[in-house]
mmCIF file of C-alpha atoms and ligand atoms in Angstrom:
data_model
loop_
_atom_site.group_PDB
_atom_site.id
_atom_site.type_symbol
_atom_site.label_atom_id
_atom_site.label_comp_id
_atom_site.label_asym_id
_atom_site.label_seq_id
_atom_site.Cartn_x
_atom_site.Cartn_y
_atom_site.Cartn_z
ATOM 1 C CA MET A 1 12.537 -16.382 49.763
ATOM 2 C CA PHE A 2 11.277 -18.810 47.165
ATOM 3 C CA LEU A 3 12.188 -21.766 49.353
ATOM 4 C CA LEU A 4 9.656 -20.652 51.901
ATOM 5 C CA ALA A 5 6.996 -20.233 49.243
ATOM 6 C CA LEU A 6 7.711 -23.681 47.876
ATOM 7 C CA LEU A 7 7.544 -25.237 51.320
ATOM 8 C CA ALA A 8 4.188 -23.658 51.994
ATOM 9 C CA ARG A 9 2.817 -24.701 48.603
ATOM 10 C CA GLY A 10 4.411 -28.129 48.644
ATOM 11 C CA LEU A 11 2.289 -28.911 51.638
ATOM 12 C CA LEU A 12 -0.836 -28.671 49.553
ATOM 13 C CA ASN A 13 0.366 -30.097 46.265
ATOM 14 C CA THR A 14 0.882 -33.554 44.935
ATOM 15 C CA ARG A 15 1.920 -34.699 41.492
ATOM 16 C CA SER A 16 1.290 -37.772 39.523
ATOM 17 C CA ASN A 17 4.381 -39.656 38.599
ATOM 18 C CA VAL A 18 3.738 -39.656 34.874
ATOM 19 C CA LYS A 19 7.294 -40.250 33.729
ATOM 20 C CA ASN A 20 6.779 -43.982 33.304
ATOM 21 C CA LYS A 21 3.288 -43.644 31.932
ATOM 22 C CA THR A 22 3.904 -41.829 28.695
ATOM 23 C CA LYS A 23 2.911 -44.804 26.551
ATOM 24 C CA PHE A 24 -0.249 -45.231 28.537
ATOM 25 C CA PHE A 25 -1.238 -41.642 27.782
ATOM 26 C CA ARG A 26 -0.777 -42.048 24.052
ATOM 27 C CA LEU A 27 -3.348 -44.804 24.008
ATOM 28 C CA ILE A 28 -6.023 -42.551 25.407
ATOM 29 C CA PRO A 29 -8.079 -40.260 23.158
ATOM 30 C CA SER A 30 -6.916 -36.758 23.952
ATOM 31 C CA ASN A 31 -9.954 -34.775 22.901
ATOM 32 C CA GLU A 32 -12.411 -35.775 25.589
ATOM 33 C CA PRO A 33 -14.009 -32.753 27.255
ATOM 34 C CA ALA A 34 -13.130 -32.023 30.882
ATOM 35 C CA ALA A 35 -15.905 -33.094 33.206
ATOM 36 C CA GLN A 36 -17.354 -30.089 34.989
ATOM 37 C CA SER A 37 -19.436 -31.564 37.753
ATOM 38 C CA GLU A 38 -17.191 -34.146 39.391
ATOM 39 C CA THR A 39 -17.100 -34.260 43.143
ATOM 40 C CA ILE A 40 -15.249 -36.280 45.743
ATOM 41 C CA GLU A 41 -16.235 -37.020 49.306
ATOM 42 C CA ILE A 42 -13.628 -36.105 51.910
ATOM 43 C CA HIS A 43 -14.399 -36.654 55.594
ATOM 44 C CA SER A 44 -18.128 -36.724 54.667
ATOM 45 C CA HIS A 45 -17.947 -33.398 52.810
ATOM 46 C CA ARG A 46 -18.704 -33.421 49.114
ATOM 47 C CA MET A 47 -16.122 -31.279 47.375
ATOM 48 C CA PRO A 48 -16.148 -30.118 43.768
ATOM 49 C CA ILE A 49 -13.264 -31.121 41.520
ATOM 50 C CA VAL A 50 -12.124 -28.517 39.014
ATOM 51 C CA PHE A 51 -10.054 -29.686 36.028
ATOM 52 C CA ARG A 52 -7.750 -27.112 34.498
ATOM 53 C CA ARG A 53 -5.913 -27.760 31.264
ATOM 54 C CA HIS A 54 -2.626 -25.951 30.783
ATOM 55 C CA ALA A 55 -0.636 -25.783 27.573
ATOM 56 C CA ARG A 56 2.654 -25.972 29.489
ATOM 57 C CA ALA A 57 1.634 -28.516 32.152
ATOM 58 C CA ARG A 58 3.672 -31.709 31.938
ATOM 59 C CA ASN A 59 2.296 -33.494 34.966
ATOM 60 C CA TYR A 60 -1.027 -33.878 36.626
ATOM 61 C CA VAL A 61 -0.913 -31.715 39.734
ATOM 62 C CA LEU A 62 -3.490 -32.026 42.465
ATOM 63 C CA ARG A 63 -4.162 -29.197 44.851
ATOM 64 C CA LEU A 64 -6.634 -28.680 47.656
ATOM 65 C CA HIS A 65 -7.537 -25.021 47.440
ATOM 66 C CA TRP A 66 -8.179 -23.162 50.698
ATOM 67 C CA ASN A 67 -11.835 -22.724 49.688
ATOM 68 C CA LYS A 68 -12.113 -26.533 49.814
ATOM 69 C CA THR A 69 -12.138 -27.115 46.088
ATOM 70 C CA VAL A 70 -10.052 -29.900 44.577
ATOM 71 C CA VAL A 71 -8.137 -28.501 41.611
ATOM 72 C CA VAL A 72 -6.391 -30.756 39.098
ATOM 73 C CA THR A 73 -4.043 -29.111 36.639
ATOM 74 C CA MET A 74 -3.454 -31.306 33.626
ATOM 75 C CA PRO A 75 -1.595 -31.207 30.320
ATOM 76 C CA LYS A 76 -3.540 -29.709 27.424
ATOM 77 C CA ASN A 77 -4.064 -33.080 25.793
ATOM 78 C CA GLY A 78 -4.276 -35.057 29.009
ATOM 79 C CA SER A 79 -6.983 -37.526 29.867
ATOM 80 C CA THR A 80 -9.860 -36.538 32.123
ATOM 81 C CA LYS A 81 -10.349 -40.191 33.012
ATOM 82 C CA PHE A 82 -6.766 -40.426 34.180
ATOM 83 C CA ALA A 83 -7.171 -37.143 36.080
ATOM 84 C CA GLU A 84 -10.229 -38.550 37.869
ATOM 85 C CA ALA A 85 -8.424 -41.774 38.693
ATOM 86 C CA PHE A 86 -5.477 -39.706 39.936
ATOM 87 C CA VAL A 87 -7.761 -37.730 42.292
ATOM 88 C CA ASN A 88 -9.317 -40.937 43.626
ATOM 89 C CA SER A 89 -5.922 -42.575 44.127
ATOM 90 C CA ARG A 90 -4.860 -39.601 46.274
ATOM 91 C CA LYS A 91 -7.923 -39.638 48.522
ATOM 92 C CA ALA A 92 -5.884 -40.372 51.654
ATOM 93 C CA TRP A 93 -3.596 -37.446 50.786
ATOM 94 C CA LEU A 94 -6.630 -35.181 50.287
ATOM 95 C CA GLU A 95 -7.985 -36.249 53.662
ATOM 96 C CA ARG A 96 -4.712 -35.316 55.316
ATOM 97 C CA GLN A 97 -4.633 -31.957 53.505
ATOM 98 C CA TRP A 98 -8.222 -31.311 54.570
ATOM 99 C CA LYS A 99 -7.103 -31.607 58.188
ATOM 100 C CA VAL A 100 -4.169 -29.264 57.517
ATOM 101 C CA LEU A 101 -6.552 -26.707 56.002
ATOM 102 C CA GLU A 102 -8.946 -27.057 58.924
ATOM 103 C CA SER A 103 -6.117 -26.374 61.366
ATOM 104 C CA ARG A 104 -4.743 -23.389 59.437
ATOM 105 C CA LYS A 105 -5.753 -19.890 60.374
ATOM 106 C CA ILE A 106 -7.176 -18.577 57.140
ATOM 107 C CA PRO A 107 -8.159 -14.924 56.999
ATOM 108 C CA PRO A 108 -11.729 -14.275 55.908
ATOM 109 C CA GLN A 109 -12.132 -12.884 52.391
ATOM 110 C CA VAL A 110 -14.711 -10.394 53.599
ATOM 111 C CA LEU A 111 -13.616 -8.020 56.358
ATOM 112 C CA GLN A 112 -16.304 -6.271 58.336
ATOM 113 C CA PRO A 113 -16.432 -4.086 61.467
ATOM 114 C CA GLY A 114 -15.873 -6.169 64.604
ATOM 115 C CA MET A 115 -13.512 -8.563 62.812
ATOM 116 C CA GLU A 116 -9.761 -8.643 63.336
ATOM 117 C CA VAL A 117 -6.848 -8.089 61.010
ATOM 118 C CA LEU A 118 -3.128 -8.738 61.480
ATOM 119 C CA PHE A 119 -1.184 -5.476 61.683
ATOM 120 C CA ARG A 120 2.426 -5.132 62.849
ATOM 121 C CA GLY A 121 2.297 -8.596 64.370
ATOM 122 C CA ARG A 122 -0.889 -8.084 66.364
ATOM 123 C CA SER A 123 -4.504 -8.925 65.697
ATOM 124 C CA VAL A 124 -6.370 -5.624 65.869
ATOM 125 C CA GLY A 125 -10.117 -4.991 65.718
ATOM 126 C CA LEU A 126 -11.804 -3.172 62.843
ATOM 127 C CA ALA A 127 -14.272 -0.388 63.582
ATOM 128 C CA VAL A 128 -16.231 1.957 61.308
ATOM 129 C CA ALA A 129 -17.513 5.350 62.457
ATOM 130 C CA ARG A 130 -19.305 8.221 60.736
ATOM 131 C CA LYS A 131 -17.313 11.437 60.501
ATOM 132 C CA GLY A 132 -19.344 14.298 59.004
ATOM 133 C CA THR A 133 -20.215 13.240 55.470
ATOM 134 C CA GLU A 134 -17.595 10.489 55.354
ATOM 135 C CA TRP A 135 -16.987 7.198 57.023
ATOM 136 C CA GLN A 136 -13.817 6.230 58.796
ATOM 137 C CA VAL A 137 -12.275 2.829 59.302
ATOM 138 C CA ASN A 138 -10.081 2.396 62.372
ATOM 139 C CA PHE A 139 -7.674 -0.434 63.118
ATOM 140 C CA GLY A 140 -4.675 -0.340 65.436
ATOM 141 C CA THR A 141 -3.199 3.153 65.177
ATOM 142 C CA GLN A 142 -4.622 3.651 61.686
ATOM 143 C CA THR A 143 -7.552 5.662 60.360
ATOM 144 C CA LEU A 144 -8.692 5.759 56.756
ATOM 145 C CA SER A 145 -11.681 7.313 55.021
ATOM 146 C CA ILE A 146 -14.181 5.470 52.888
ATOM 147 C CA PRO A 147 -16.984 7.100 50.893
ATOM 148 C CA ALA A 148 -19.785 4.900 52.294
ATOM 149 C CA PRO A 149 -20.216 1.969 54.659
ATOM 150 C CA GLU A 150 -19.010 -0.995 52.622
ATOM 151 C CA GLN A 151 -19.924 -4.677 52.746
ATOM 152 C CA ASN A 152 -16.276 -5.617 52.526
ATOM 153 C CA LEU A 153 -13.535 -3.453 54.042
ATOM 154 C CA ARG A 154 -10.704 -5.693 52.772
ATOM 155 C CA PRO A 155 -9.884 -3.760 49.545
ATOM 156 C CA PHE A 156 -9.665 -0.456 51.466
ATOM 157 C CA ILE A 157 -7.542 -1.910 54.259
ATOM 158 C CA GLU A 158 -5.203 -3.615 51.806
ATOM 159 C CA ALA A 159 -4.787 -0.430 49.755
ATOM 160 C CA HIS A 160 -3.999 1.479 52.950
ATOM 161 C CA MET A 161 -1.449 -1.112 54.090
ATOM 162 C CA PHE A 162 0.137 -1.138 50.618
ATOM 163 C CA GLU A 163 0.686 2.630 50.883
ATOM 164 C CA LEU A 164 2.130 2.300 54.377
ATOM 165 C CA ALA A 165 4.437 -0.438 53.130
ATOM 166 C CA GLN A 166 5.650 1.817 50.319
ATOM 167 C CA GLN A 167 6.406 4.571 52.812
ATOM 168 C CA GLU A 168 8.128 2.385 55.393
ATOM 169 C CA LEU A 169 9.813 -0.599 53.767
ATOM 170 C CA ALA A 170 12.313 1.254 51.554
ATOM 171 C CA GLU A 171 13.553 3.130 54.623
ATOM 172 C CA ARG A 172 13.840 -0.063 56.657
ATOM 173 C CA VAL A 173 15.800 -1.719 53.832
ATOM 174 C CA ALA A 174 18.157 1.278 53.723
ATOM 175 C CA THR A 175 18.762 1.084 57.491
ATOM 176 C CA LEU A 176 19.384 -2.675 57.489
ATOM 177 C CA ALA A 177 21.546 -2.444 54.342
ATOM 178 C CA ARG A 178 23.743 0.111 56.121
ATOM 179 C CA GLU A 179 23.976 -2.134 59.196
ATOM 180 C CA HIS A 180 25.007 -5.151 57.157
ATOM 181 C CA GLY A 181 27.140 -3.415 54.557
ATOM 182 C CA ALA A 182 24.890 -4.268 51.622
ATOM 183 C CA VAL A 183 24.310 -2.124 48.528
ATOM 184 C CA VAL A 184 20.748 -2.083 47.210
ATOM 185 C CA SER A 185 19.981 -0.430 43.900
ATOM 186 C CA ARG A 186 16.180 -0.312 44.210
ATOM 187 C CA VAL A 187 13.352 -1.394 46.517
ATOM 188 C CA VAL A 188 9.997 -2.319 45.006
ATOM 189 C CA VAL A 189 6.859 -3.094 47.018
ATOM 190 C CA ARG A 190 4.628 -5.642 45.343
ATOM 191 C CA ASN A 191 1.413 -7.537 45.807
ATOM 192 C CA GLN A 192 2.876 -11.040 45.614
ATOM 193 C CA LYS A 193 0.575 -13.951 46.289
ATOM 194 C CA SER A 194 3.012 -16.566 47.484
ATOM 195 C CA ARG A 195 6.328 -15.020 48.382
ATOM 196 C CA TRP A 196 7.575 -12.525 50.901
ATOM 197 C CA GLY A 197 10.338 -11.057 48.854
ATOM 198 C CA SER A 198 12.895 -11.579 46.142
ATOM 199 C CA CYS A 199 16.225 -10.254 45.023
ATOM 200 C CA SER A 200 17.482 -9.754 41.476
ATOM 201 C CA TYR A 201 20.970 -9.874 39.934
ATOM 202 C CA SER A 202 20.755 -6.127 39.419
ATOM 203 C CA GLY A 203 20.378 -5.505 43.168
ATOM 204 C CA THR A 204 16.646 -4.790 43.193
ATOM 205 C CA ILE A 205 14.864 -6.036 46.282
ATOM 206 C CA SER A 206 11.144 -6.717 45.909
ATOM 207 C CA LEU A 207 9.083 -6.992 49.051
ATOM 208 C CA ASN A 208 5.524 -8.042 49.668
ATOM 209 C CA TRP A 209 3.382 -5.243 51.152
ATOM 210 C CA ARG A 210 2.152 -7.835 53.691
ATOM 211 C CA LEU A 211 5.461 -7.398 55.525
ATOM 212 C CA ILE A 212 3.639 -4.516 57.200
ATOM 213 C CA GLN A 213 1.424 -7.109 58.901
ATOM 214 C CA LEU A 214 4.292 -9.064 60.481
ATOM 215 C CA PRO A 215 6.051 -8.612 63.816
ATOM 216 C CA ALA A 216 9.026 -6.234 63.386
ATOM 217 C CA GLN A 217 11.650 -8.939 63.933
ATOM 218 C CA VAL A 218 10.067 -11.251 61.345
ATOM 219 C CA ARG A 219 9.808 -8.369 58.844
ATOM 220 C CA ASP A 220 13.475 -7.537 59.480
ATOM 221 C CA TYR A 221 14.497 -11.163 59.006
ATOM 222 C CA ILE A 222 12.824 -11.248 55.580
ATOM 223 C CA ILE A 223 14.618 -8.053 54.583
ATOM 224 C CA VAL A 224 17.974 -9.364 55.873
ATOM 225 C CA HIS A 225 17.315 -12.657 54.046
ATOM 226 C CA GLU A 226 16.965 -10.732 50.771
ATOM 227 C CA LEU A 227 20.006 -8.551 51.567
ATOM 228 C CA MET A 228 22.083 -11.703 52.031
ATOM 229 C CA HIS A 229 20.947 -12.830 48.568
ATOM 230 C CA LEU A 230 22.976 -9.878 47.259
ATOM 231 C CA ARG A 231 25.999 -11.956 48.361
ATOM 232 C CA GLU A 232 24.678 -15.402 47.440
ATOM 233 C CA LEU A 233 21.816 -15.592 44.970
ATOM 234 C CA ASN A 234 20.867 -19.120 46.057
ATOM 235 C CA HIS A 235 19.995 -21.070 49.203
ATOM 236 C CA SER A 236 23.374 -22.765 49.630
ATOM 237 C CA GLN A 237 24.991 -23.406 53.018
ATOM 238 C CA ARG A 238 27.123 -20.320 52.377
ATOM 239 C CA PHE A 239 23.966 -18.248 52.002
ATOM 240 C CA TRP A 240 22.497 -19.571 55.276
ATOM 241 C CA ASN A 241 25.827 -18.879 57.054
ATOM 242 C CA HIS A 242 25.527 -15.228 55.983
ATOM 243 C CA VAL A 243 21.922 -15.166 57.253
ATOM 244 C CA ALA A 244 22.870 -16.734 60.602
ATOM 245 C CA ARG A 245 25.632 -14.177 61.137
ATOM 246 C CA ALA A 246 23.381 -11.225 60.236
ATOM 247 C CA CYS A 247 20.289 -12.509 62.041
ATOM 248 C CA PRO A 248 21.204 -15.035 64.766
ATOM 249 C CA ASP A 249 17.562 -15.771 65.641
ATOM 250 C CA TYR A 250 16.457 -16.297 62.054
ATOM 251 C CA GLN A 251 15.127 -19.765 62.896
ATOM 252 C CA GLY A 252 12.593 -18.186 65.281
ATOM 253 C CA ALA A 253 11.374 -15.950 62.449
ATOM 254 C CA GLU A 254 11.189 -18.915 60.045
ATOM 255 C CA ASP A 255 9.131 -20.827 62.624
ATOM 256 C CA TRP A 256 6.786 -17.877 63.078
ATOM 257 C CA LEU A 257 6.281 -17.719 59.312
ATOM 258 C CA LYS A 258 5.610 -21.443 59.045
ATOM 259 C CA GLN A 259 2.997 -21.294 61.751
ATOM 260 C CA ASN A 260 1.370 -17.980 60.892
ATOM 261 C CA SER A 261 1.649 -17.384 57.153
ATOM 262 C CA GLY A 262 -2.025 -18.360 56.926
ATOM 263 C CA LEU A 263 -2.904 -15.205 58.866
ATOM 264 C CA VAL A 264 -2.018 -13.073 55.862
ATOM 265 C CA GLY A 265 -3.543 -15.427 53.333
ATOM 266 C CA PHE A 266 -0.500 -17.430 52.228
HETATM 267 ZN ZN1 ZN B 301 15.713 -16.751 49.700
#
């Protein structure tokens, strides 16, 4: 599934082409401190620029974070001046990404009663009710208890969905593996930030708990996608031929993911 993750991230990333500029870098003092309070104006909004130095970074990478912060990752000994110039040279790109962010459906970080959450492919309302000495959160068909009314229901809802995913996904993988003649050694449910699933050489399939939020056919496509990686551990044409045979409407699921991944925070 890493292709999907890369596509989604690639949309919001740009790199400096530093290959030809190595000499230029060596002329610049490398010990200047990173500026902390830089900002850039995008579509008349002043946005903070955060500079992050990374020991292993080879390029300058510019990212527009969903919280509307400009983040520049730079090599450990890179130049802040160059990083600033890089940000300014990519202003048009940042303006385009700003519009992409504005048009994306980004889930709120704080979930409160009356708000909606994606569950099994549908947006369902959140409600909180008192039950004796406890409080209950209801969404869709689900009920969970919380000790007190909370400012933010997100951690409780995510923990509940994680548990559901652990109960349901292994069984769904087993069913689909039987259907498609695949042998899985282990299923692990994870909290991955930017991928739906992965498959290892040893036959372990890792799945994101957020699969529980997707429509059933999209969830099944992701599982089948990983099952087909047991045959081809790459994204070659042969791999996609396996996927197309096992899941003829996989393109519909891919399209859904491209348009809606923002709903689960990707
Ligand atoms: Zn894949």
